[in-house]
Amino acid sequence: MTKPTRRDLANAVRFLSIDAVEAAKSGHPGMPMGMADIAEVLWNDHLKHSPANPKWFNRDRFVLSNGHGSMLLYSLLHLTGYDLPIGELRNFRQLGHRTPGHPENFVTDGVETTTGPLGQGFANAVGFALAEKLLAQRFNRPGHEIIDHRTWVFLGDGCLMEGISHEAASLAGTWGLGKLVAFWDDNRISIDGDTAGWFTDDTPARFEAYGWKVIRGVDGHDADAIRAAIDDAIASDHRPVLVCCRTTIGFGSPNKAGSEATHGAPLGADEIKATREALGWEHGPFEIPQVIADGWDAREAGREREDQWNRAMEAYAEAFPQEAAELRRRARGELPEGFAAVADEYIARLQAEGPKVASRKASQMAIEAFAPHLPELVGGSADLAGSNLTMWSGSKDVAGDDADANYVYYGVREFGMTAISNGLAVHGGFLPYDATFLVFSDYARNAVRMSALMGAQAIHVYTHDSIGLGEDGPTHQPVEHLASLRYIPNNDVWRPCDAVESAVAWKAAIERGDGPSCLVFSRQTLAHQPRSDAQVGLIERGGYVLADAEGGAPDLILIATGSEVGIAMEAKARLDAAGTRTRVVSMPSTNVFDRQDPGYRESVLPDAVRKRVAVEAAVSDFWRKYVGLDGAVVGIDRFGASAPGDVLFRHFGFTADAIVEAAQAL
């Protein structure tokens, strides 16, 4: 072989994928075999990246939304020169290796976002493209197009069936994300077989209705047709582009191509042999001839692109030093110098002033106080801005071209909103927040889970946190949601009891850096709680002694969160008066409290004190780990009802009398 053809280069991807799936005895060879030709043209002719520096900030972002075809991406990363040696491909899907069954951005260099749950990668990509748009508006200057990169997405029929793709595609069209290009792998096969029985949408028309440019009828196995389609896509105006690629799943397999037999199972030794013969691939498993390896190697071209950009950044910094410094800081993910001091001063002032407000209002106050010092903060609400109170005086709509645009009107799209927020976070340069009612976190939950899995610093704001929201009734009253969110690993859930705890929760979420935070706020007004400076400083530890027993060690501990802290304080006064030395522990974040050292946790919840009552307007079982079999929980283990919030609190037993009764029964 003198010079490899495009088909030869694509076949390298095919057979690395085939061989890896066969070695693992599990996986999805069909999609990589079907999309290899598209990937070859995109990665060799258009993708702007630097394998030696996968985190180069102005790189194009490539998203494999149909993440079950992960071997396509691992093959591309290996061939183009990323730090993913052939031994990792030989150990596909094996413990301790960098080639998991679905792409994970925290495991493998060059993987931009974690994909697998279909449609979410596509929504993340919309977040990437929005990030590029906003950064370009903020930082680019005439003659200095310092932010200029594209987002490319591979997606399949399954992604397009998922509702989240509809949510994200609609927003991408509305926002005019012209640097977003999606390739639809139109193979008409899913796990259950031919999709004619369950996926008959006119997908091109649907995307045109969303405001996308659609390139129809592309032969996904014709390199010239693919190249022409990409050229057309990048010449687009301010519209995202869907490239409709007709492909054959399992392309090249003589007996299984075009069927579900290649979707989620190895081809088998006999079929692999036949496929090698059919495609003229004369090389053994995991064997890539040098001439083909050279045809894929993108390291030198990547270094040249990155060096060119670095020189452009130097010129930009000379002309606009302040802007360059800010861009570099944001790219590094560092908070502005002095932010902690600003936040601490605000928290101290709140404690001194003692405002009596709903915690959703306290959340808005915190945004108003912090946002002027955080130009990277961008957020919005799922059509509930006036209820979630997510807007502040400096909010500017991202749908426009304002250099300081920072507010997102997501519409009624909780799942898409959260996944787009994840994309903003993972892209870099932004600290995103999103918001809806707590009960609708159910719509968003899998994207919250992905936030936590990736370690994406997205802030998920949830208001109307209990039966206390009142008249909307049980459809809108969260009961199990707090426990559900707390059970997600690496997800910090905060439910503050007043304005001070609300501000601390926001500060903690902003400073966290290695994962998401869920900030949960009330509709109803909450009393301010008195604290010493030392107590204020302990809030960030997730749980602390708000009010201690007098006259010795406590006989009883009341543990509460959010709106129930004030009721617990009322109960303490009655119990103290009755001769029971009572401690009140406010626990705004159980997740954070559980990470504290054993000594601190013992100082707050001493093992010797077995009489404990937890109080929260949510399911009771979660609290058993704190109160044990000896304690009691004042909670709610049924759905709510439609009535004013104060009526419901009395009806369901969230009163000082009920807490006293539970305590005295121990």
Tab-separated table of C-alpha atoms in Angstrom, residues 144-530:
chain	number	residue	atom	x	y	z
A	144	HIS	CA	-9.197	39.412	16.910
A	145	GLU	CA	-11.598	36.462	16.438
A	146	ILE	CA	-10.076	34.753	19.440
A	147	ILE	CA	-13.096	32.497	20.104
A	148	ASP	CA	-13.971	30.645	16.925
A	149	HIS	CA	-14.753	26.947	17.101
A	150	ARG	CA	-17.490	24.549	16.091
A	151	THR	CA	-19.433	21.814	17.800
A	152	TRP	CA	-19.934	18.598	15.841
A	153	VAL	CA	-22.409	15.938	16.959
A	154	PHE	CA	-23.001	12.377	15.892
A	155	LEU	CA	-26.480	11.134	16.781
A	156	GLY	CA	-28.708	8.272	15.826
A	157	ASP	CA	-32.368	7.396	15.569
A	158	GLY	CA	-32.516	6.685	19.296
A	159	CYS	CA	-31.280	10.184	20.172
A	160	LEU	CA	-33.958	11.668	17.947
A	161	MET	CA	-36.698	9.575	19.499
A	162	GLU	CA	-35.857	10.851	22.983
A	163	GLY	CA	-37.863	13.889	23.958
A	164	ILE	CA	-34.786	15.765	25.144
A	165	SER	CA	-33.567	16.057	21.543
A	166	HIS	CA	-36.734	17.935	20.640
A	167	GLU	CA	-36.268	20.313	23.571
A	168	ALA	CA	-32.635	21.028	22.733
A	169	ALA	CA	-33.107	21.278	18.970
A	170	SER	CA	-35.889	23.817	19.371
A	171	LEU	CA	-33.708	26.040	21.534
A	172	ALA	CA	-30.689	25.705	19.223
A	173	GLY	CA	-32.768	26.965	16.335
A	174	THR	CA	-34.209	29.831	18.385
A	175	TRP	CA	-30.744	30.892	19.492
A	176	GLY	CA	-29.289	30.711	15.991
A	177	LEU	CA	-26.346	28.491	16.907
A	178	GLY	CA	-24.706	28.564	13.506
A	179	LYS	CA	-21.566	26.712	14.596
A	180	LEU	CA	-23.468	23.594	15.624
A	181	VAL	CA	-23.493	20.748	13.078
A	182	ALA	CA	-25.244	17.448	13.792
A	183	PHE	CA	-24.843	14.290	11.695
A	184	TRP	CA	-27.872	12.028	11.809
A	185	ASP	CA	-26.945	8.373	11.399
A	186	ASP	CA	-30.075	7.450	9.491
A	187	ASN	CA	-29.676	3.667	9.476
A	188	ARG	CA	-33.294	2.940	10.457
A	189	ILE	CA	-32.236	0.219	12.882
A	190	SER	CA	-32.507	0.149	16.668
A	191	ILE	CA	-32.113	-2.671	19.148
A	192	ASP	CA	-35.575	-4.067	18.420
A	193	GLY	CA	-35.033	-4.032	14.656
A	194	ASP	CA	-36.316	-1.938	11.769
A	195	THR	CA	-37.610	1.388	13.105
A	196	ALA	CA	-40.432	1.529	10.543
A	197	GLY	CA	-42.755	0.308	13.247
A	198	TRP	CA	-42.009	3.078	15.761
A	199	PHE	CA	-40.052	5.923	14.172
A	200	THR	CA	-41.739	7.376	11.126
A	201	ASP	CA	-41.222	11.083	11.855
A	202	ASP	CA	-40.373	13.430	9.024
A	203	THR	CA	-37.179	14.349	10.836
A	204	PRO	CA	-35.805	16.794	8.243
A	205	ALA	CA	-39.077	18.727	8.237
A	206	ARG	CA	-39.154	18.747	12.006
A	207	PHE	CA	-35.682	20.287	12.188
A	208	GLU	CA	-36.541	22.821	9.501
A	209	ALA	CA	-39.503	23.806	11.647
A	210	TYR	CA	-37.096	24.313	14.546
A	211	GLY	CA	-35.156	26.825	12.444
A	212	TRP	CA	-32.308	24.518	11.397
A	213	LYS	CA	-30.699	24.264	7.996
A	214	VAL	CA	-31.165	20.689	6.832
A	215	ILE	CA	-28.968	18.915	4.299
A	216	ARG	CA	-30.931	15.937	3.058
A	217	GLY	CA	-30.100	12.689	1.367
A	218	VAL	CA	-26.364	12.409	2.015
A	219	ASP	CA	-24.820	9.024	1.254
A	220	GLY	CA	-23.004	8.306	4.499
A	221	HIS	CA	-20.570	5.974	2.727
A	222	ASP	CA	-19.559	8.366	-0.075
A	223	ALA	CA	-16.628	10.503	1.056
A	224	ASP	CA	-17.176	13.094	-1.676
A	225	ALA	CA	-20.834	13.488	-0.739
A	226	ILE	CA	-19.951	13.786	2.932
A	227	ARG	CA	-17.287	16.394	2.214
A	228	ALA	CA	-19.679	18.429	0.080
A	229	ALA	CA	-22.285	18.292	2.835
A	230	ILE	CA	-19.813	19.503	5.449
A	231	ASP	CA	-18.675	22.320	3.162
A	232	ASP	CA	-22.315	23.312	2.781
A	233	ALA	CA	-22.859	23.085	6.539
A	234	ILE	CA	-19.982	25.366	7.484
A	235	ALA	CA	-21.091	27.889	4.894
A	236	SER	CA	-24.384	28.201	6.753
A	237	ASP	CA	-25.754	31.421	8.090
A	238	HIS	CA	-26.792	31.743	11.734
A	239	ARG	CA	-28.655	28.454	11.740
A	240	PRO	CA	-27.543	25.132	13.206
A	241	VAL	CA	-27.254	22.369	10.627
A	242	LEU	CA	-28.577	18.819	10.496
A	243	VAL	CA	-26.786	16.606	7.975
A	244	CYS	CA	-29.017	13.632	7.160
A	245	CYS	CA	-26.691	10.708	6.380
A	246	ARG	CA	-28.204	7.511	5.007
A	247	THR	CA	-26.010	4.715	6.305
A	248	THR	CA	-25.935	0.968	6.676
A	249	ILE	CA	-25.443	-0.293	10.201
A	250	GLY	CA	-22.618	-2.818	10.298
A	251	PHE	CA	-21.355	-1.649	6.888
A	252	GLY	CA	-19.138	-4.288	5.290
A	253	SER	CA	-20.489	-7.291	7.166
A	254	PRO	CA	-21.684	-9.693	4.454
A	255	ASN	CA	-24.347	-11.429	6.514
A	256	LYS	CA	-25.287	-8.953	9.240
A	257	ALA	CA	-25.060	-5.469	7.718
A	258	GLY	CA	-28.311	-3.552	7.763
A	259	SER	CA	-29.806	-5.512	10.643
A	260	GLU	CA	-30.064	-5.299	14.404
A	261	ALA	CA	-27.656	-8.259	14.588
A	262	THR	CA	-24.749	-5.789	14.503
A	263	HIS	CA	-26.257	-3.310	16.929
A	264	GLY	CA	-25.315	-4.642	20.339
A	265	ALA	CA	-23.310	-7.829	19.992
A	266	PRO	CA	-19.937	-8.919	18.619
A	267	LEU	CA	-19.906	-10.059	15.007
A	268	GLY	CA	-18.276	-13.380	15.884
A	269	ALA	CA	-15.090	-14.864	14.482
A	270	ASP	CA	-16.586	-16.204	11.255
A	271	GLU	CA	-18.364	-12.965	10.389
A	272	ILE	CA	-15.276	-10.897	11.220
A	273	LYS	CA	-13.265	-13.046	8.797
A	274	ALA	CA	-15.909	-12.563	6.138
A	275	THR	CA	-15.978	-8.802	6.759
A	276	ARG	CA	-12.196	-8.595	6.374
A	277	GLU	CA	-12.488	-10.326	3.047
A	278	ALA	CA	-15.405	-8.184	1.912
A	279	LEU	CA	-13.616	-4.909	2.716
A	280	GLY	CA	-10.185	-6.071	1.600
A	281	TRP	CA	-8.638	-5.598	5.059
A	282	GLU	CA	-5.684	-7.957	5.126
A	283	HIS	CA	-4.392	-7.031	8.577
A	284	GLY	CA	-4.770	-8.920	11.817
A	285	PRO	CA	-6.655	-7.867	14.953
A	286	PHE	CA	-5.586	-4.426	16.239
A	287	GLU	CA	-3.007	-4.200	13.426
A	288	ILE	CA	-2.740	-0.815	11.712
A	289	PRO	CA	-0.201	-0.502	8.870
A	290	GLN	CA	2.165	2.421	9.231
A	291	VAL	CA	0.963	4.115	6.074
A	292	ILE	CA	-2.577	4.177	7.450
A	293	ALA	CA	-1.375	5.323	10.865
A	294	ASP	CA	0.493	8.163	9.162
A	295	GLY	CA	-2.647	9.095	7.239
A	296	TRP	CA	-4.520	9.575	10.506
A	297	ASP	CA	-1.823	11.227	12.668
A	298	ALA	CA	-3.065	14.721	13.581
A	299	ARG	CA	-0.470	15.667	16.169
A	300	GLU	CA	1.668	17.984	14.052
A	301	ALA	CA	-1.319	19.703	12.446
A	302	GLY	CA	-2.841	20.091	15.903
A	303	ARG	CA	0.305	21.667	17.293
A	304	GLU	CA	0.381	24.135	14.404
A	305	ARG	CA	-3.259	25.107	14.990
A	306	GLU	CA	-2.692	25.565	18.706
A	307	ASP	CA	0.537	27.528	18.178
A	308	GLN	CA	-1.244	29.795	15.726
A	309	TRP	CA	-3.978	30.436	18.263
A	310	ASN	CA	-1.459	31.077	21.039
A	311	ARG	CA	0.205	33.710	18.860
A	312	ALA	CA	-3.199	35.233	18.217
A	313	MET	CA	-3.839	35.277	21.970
A	314	GLU	CA	-0.563	37.106	22.543
A	315	ALA	CA	-1.591	39.774	20.066
A	316	TYR	CA	-5.038	39.929	21.665
A	317	ALA	CA	-3.530	40.300	25.129
A	318	GLU	CA	-1.344	43.146	23.935
A	319	ALA	CA	-4.329	44.975	22.471
A	320	PHE	CA	-6.880	44.042	25.159
A	321	PRO	CA	-5.007	43.026	28.315
A	322	GLN	CA	-7.986	43.145	30.660
A	323	GLU	CA	-10.179	41.012	28.424
A	324	ALA	CA	-7.390	38.512	27.818
A	325	ALA	CA	-6.766	38.120	31.529
A	326	GLU	CA	-10.440	37.511	32.171
A	327	LEU	CA	-10.707	34.955	29.346
A	328	ARG	CA	-7.667	33.064	30.625
A	329	ARG	CA	-9.041	33.051	34.160
A	330	ARG	CA	-12.373	31.730	33.007
A	331	ALA	CA	-10.739	29.113	30.799
A	332	ARG	CA	-8.786	27.891	33.856
A	333	GLY	CA	-12.019	27.677	35.851
A	334	GLU	CA	-10.755	30.033	38.549
A	335	LEU	CA	-13.048	32.365	40.454
A	336	PRO	CA	-12.301	36.089	40.440
A	337	GLU	CA	-9.827	37.176	43.071
A	338	GLY	CA	-11.612	38.402	46.138
A	339	PHE	CA	-14.910	36.639	45.517
A	340	ALA	CA	-14.806	34.793	48.845
A	341	ALA	CA	-14.362	38.065	50.714
A	342	VAL	CA	-17.299	39.617	48.864
A	343	ALA	CA	-19.483	36.616	49.691
A	344	ASP	CA	-18.438	36.506	53.338
A	345	GLU	CA	-19.135	40.228	53.778
A	346	TYR	CA	-22.598	39.776	52.288
A	347	ILE	CA	-23.354	36.788	54.518
A	348	ALA	CA	-22.243	38.693	57.603
A	349	ARG	CA	-24.444	41.618	56.648
A	350	LEU	CA	-27.453	39.345	56.206
A	351	GLN	CA	-26.888	37.838	59.632
A	352	ALA	CA	-26.775	41.314	61.136
A	353	GLU	CA	-29.851	42.559	59.292
A	354	GLY	CA	-31.928	39.389	59.717
A	355	PRO	CA	-34.314	39.631	56.738
A	356	LYS	CA	-37.507	37.590	56.985
A	357	VAL	CA	-38.123	36.371	53.432
A	358	ALA	CA	-38.949	33.243	51.482
A	359	SER	CA	-35.743	31.388	50.738
A	360	ARG	CA	-36.496	31.660	46.993
A	361	LYS	CA	-36.340	35.435	47.499
A	362	ALA	CA	-33.163	35.010	49.533
A	363	SER	CA	-31.749	33.080	46.585
A	364	GLN	CA	-32.493	35.965	44.249
A	365	MET	CA	-30.876	38.342	46.719
A	366	ALA	CA	-27.748	36.174	46.720
A	367	ILE	CA	-27.635	36.157	42.913
A	368	GLU	CA	-27.999	39.934	42.932
A	369	ALA	CA	-25.134	40.233	45.414
A	370	PHE	CA	-22.773	37.732	43.749
A	371	ALA	CA	-23.458	38.004	40.012
A	372	PRO	CA	-21.794	41.435	39.476
A	373	HIS	CA	-18.567	39.815	40.649
A	374	LEU	CA	-18.982	36.673	38.511
A	375	PRO	CA	-19.083	37.489	34.794
A	376	GLU	CA	-19.005	33.740	34.086
A	377	LEU	CA	-22.376	33.223	35.791
A	378	VAL	CA	-25.064	32.361	33.241
A	379	GLY	CA	-28.446	30.910	34.061
A	380	GLY	CA	-32.131	30.837	33.688
A	381	SER	CA	-35.400	29.112	34.379
A	382	ALA	CA	-37.794	26.695	32.710
A	383	ASP	CA	-40.514	29.330	32.166
A	384	LEU	CA	-40.690	30.143	35.861
A	385	ALA	CA	-38.484	33.205	36.188
A	386	GLY	CA	-41.091	35.037	38.223
A	387	SER	CA	-41.556	32.076	40.568
A	388	ASN	CA	-38.015	30.724	40.800
A	389	LEU	CA	-36.734	34.321	41.136
A	390	THR	CA	-33.667	33.630	39.021
A	391	MET	CA	-33.379	37.005	37.321
A	392	TRP	CA	-31.321	39.881	38.674
A	393	SER	CA	-30.861	43.501	37.667
A	394	GLY	CA	-28.031	42.672	35.246
A	395	SER	CA	-29.815	39.844	33.425
A	396	LYS	CA	-29.534	39.995	29.616
A	397	ASP	CA	-31.109	37.512	27.217
A	398	VAL	CA	-28.697	35.075	25.504
A	399	ALA	CA	-30.940	35.040	22.430
A	400	GLY	CA	-29.534	38.434	21.485
A	401	ASP	CA	-26.040	39.614	20.639
A	402	ASP	CA	-25.246	41.575	23.811
A	403	ALA	CA	-21.625	41.089	24.853
A	404	ASP	CA	-22.746	40.576	28.436
A	405	ALA	CA	-25.643	38.205	27.696
A	406	ASN	CA	-26.135	35.932	30.703
A	407	TYR	CA	-29.780	34.920	31.081
A	408	VAL	CA	-31.461	31.930	29.440
A	409	TYR	CA	-35.193	31.695	28.852
A	410	TYR	CA	-35.410	27.906	28.558
A	411	GLY	CA	-39.138	27.636	28.145
A	412	VAL	CA	-40.912	24.573	29.549
A	413	ARG	CA	-37.966	22.219	28.966
A	414	GLU	CA	-36.631	20.975	32.313
A	415	PHE	CA	-34.656	18.017	30.927
A	416	GLY	CA	-33.187	19.895	27.992
A	417	MET	CA	-32.397	22.869	30.225
A	418	THR	CA	-30.400	20.766	32.653
A	419	ALA	CA	-28.439	18.944	29.948
A	420	ILE	CA	-27.673	22.223	28.181
A	421	SER	CA	-26.508	23.595	31.517
A	422	ASN	CA	-24.188	20.588	31.786
A	423	GLY	CA	-22.821	21.442	28.354
A	424	LEU	CA	-22.127	25.029	29.407
A	425	ALA	CA	-20.303	23.748	32.486
A	426	VAL	CA	-18.215	21.132	30.683
A	427	HIS	CA	-17.306	23.477	27.831
A	428	GLY	CA	-15.518	25.801	30.233
A	429	GLY	CA	-15.644	29.531	30.753
A	430	PHE	CA	-19.057	29.521	32.429
A	431	LEU	CA	-20.691	28.772	35.746
A	432	PRO	CA	-24.262	27.836	34.798
A	433	TYR	CA	-27.416	27.656	36.875
A	434	ASP	CA	-30.874	26.458	35.916
A	435	ALA	CA	-34.175	26.484	37.766
A	436	THR	CA	-37.632	24.980	38.088
A	437	PHE	CA	-39.995	23.770	40.809
A	438	LEU	CA	-38.529	20.986	42.938
A	439	VAL	CA	-41.282	18.577	41.904
A	440	PHE	CA	-40.175	18.955	38.270
A	441	SER	CA	-36.650	17.884	39.077
A	442	ASP	CA	-38.120	14.496	38.122
A	443	TYR	CA	-38.137	15.660	34.505
A	444	ALA	CA	-34.507	16.722	34.816
A	445	ARG	CA	-33.185	14.007	37.111
A	446	ASN	CA	-31.162	11.960	34.643
A	447	ALA	CA	-29.336	15.100	33.546
A	448	VAL	CA	-28.678	15.949	37.208
A	449	ARG	CA	-27.269	12.445	37.562
A	450	MET	CA	-25.015	13.124	34.579
A	451	SER	CA	-23.864	16.387	36.209
A	452	ALA	CA	-22.770	14.379	39.206
A	453	LEU	CA	-21.205	11.561	37.183
A	454	MET	CA	-19.133	14.003	35.126
A	455	GLY	CA	-18.299	16.291	38.016
A	456	ALA	CA	-19.827	19.163	36.071
A	457	GLN	CA	-20.185	22.327	38.131
A	458	ALA	CA	-23.786	23.107	37.300
A	459	ILE	CA	-26.036	24.725	39.889
A	460	HIS	CA	-29.584	23.366	39.840
A	461	VAL	CA	-32.022	25.712	41.581
A	462	TYR	CA	-35.314	24.264	42.807
A	463	THR	CA	-38.041	26.288	44.481
A	464	HIS	CA	-41.451	25.515	45.958
A	465	ASP	CA	-39.826	22.809	48.011
A	466	SER	CA	-42.653	21.128	49.926
A	467	ILE	CA	-46.353	20.912	50.658
A	468	GLY	CA	-45.801	24.484	51.810
A	469	LEU	CA	-46.315	25.681	48.239
A	470	GLY	CA	-49.965	25.132	48.968
A	471	GLU	CA	-52.905	25.451	46.635
A	472	ASP	CA	-51.371	23.891	43.499
A	473	GLY	CA	-51.852	20.570	45.219
A	474	PRO	CA	-50.069	17.217	45.209
A	475	THR	CA	-49.101	17.326	41.523
A	476	HIS	CA	-46.835	20.246	42.382
A	477	GLN	CA	-45.869	19.322	45.949
A	478	PRO	CA	-42.561	17.447	46.193
A	479	VAL	CA	-42.406	14.656	48.741
A	480	GLU	CA	-39.744	12.126	47.693
A	481	HIS	CA	-37.580	14.514	45.684
A	482	LEU	CA	-35.137	15.664	48.341
A	483	ALA	CA	-34.220	12.084	49.229
A	484	SER	CA	-33.968	11.150	45.566
A	485	LEU	CA	-31.531	13.978	44.836
A	486	ARG	CA	-29.496	13.336	47.978
A	487	TYR	CA	-29.013	9.726	46.950
A	488	ILE	CA	-27.215	10.731	43.746
A	489	PRO	CA	-23.472	10.307	44.417
A	490	ASN	CA	-21.380	13.476	44.171
A	491	ASN	CA	-24.492	15.673	44.218
A	492	ASP	CA	-24.630	18.299	46.973
A	493	VAL	CA	-28.188	19.167	47.987
A	494	TRP	CA	-28.792	22.314	50.060
A	495	ARG	CA	-32.098	23.206	51.730
A	496	PRO	CA	-31.529	26.426	53.672
A	497	CYS	CA	-33.652	27.633	56.554
A	498	ASP	CA	-33.281	31.400	56.056
A	499	ALA	CA	-31.555	34.092	54.005
A	500	VAL	CA	-28.182	33.513	55.649
A	501	GLU	CA	-28.102	29.789	54.944
A	502	SER	CA	-29.346	30.529	51.409
A	503	ALA	CA	-26.387	32.820	50.742
A	504	VAL	CA	-23.968	30.262	52.183
A	505	ALA	CA	-25.496	27.581	49.942
A	506	TRP	CA	-24.935	29.770	46.888
A	507	LYS	CA	-21.356	30.486	47.947
A	508	ALA	CA	-20.686	26.766	48.456
A	509	ALA	CA	-22.126	25.902	45.040
A	510	ILE	CA	-20.061	28.622	43.353
A	511	GLU	CA	-16.853	27.552	45.066
A	512	ARG	CA	-17.327	23.796	44.748
A	513	GLY	CA	-15.641	23.239	41.398
A	514	ASP	CA	-15.865	19.429	41.224
A	515	GLY	CA	-19.555	18.688	40.887
A	516	PRO	CA	-23.118	19.965	40.874
A	517	SER	CA	-25.188	21.479	43.634
A	518	CYS	CA	-28.954	21.443	44.037
A	519	LEU	CA	-30.202	24.517	45.880
A	520	VAL	CA	-33.696	23.969	47.231
A	521	PHE	CA	-35.789	26.953	48.317
A	522	SER	CA	-39.194	27.667	49.827
A	523	ARG	CA	-42.145	29.583	48.501
A	524	GLN	CA	-43.235	30.659	51.963
A	525	THR	CA	-41.616	33.282	54.173
A	526	LEU	CA	-39.057	31.966	56.675
A	527	ALA	CA	-37.954	33.475	59.949
A	528	HIS	CA	-34.391	34.647	60.439
A	529	GLN	CA	-32.399	32.550	62.920
A	530	PRO	CA	-30.021	34.158	65.449
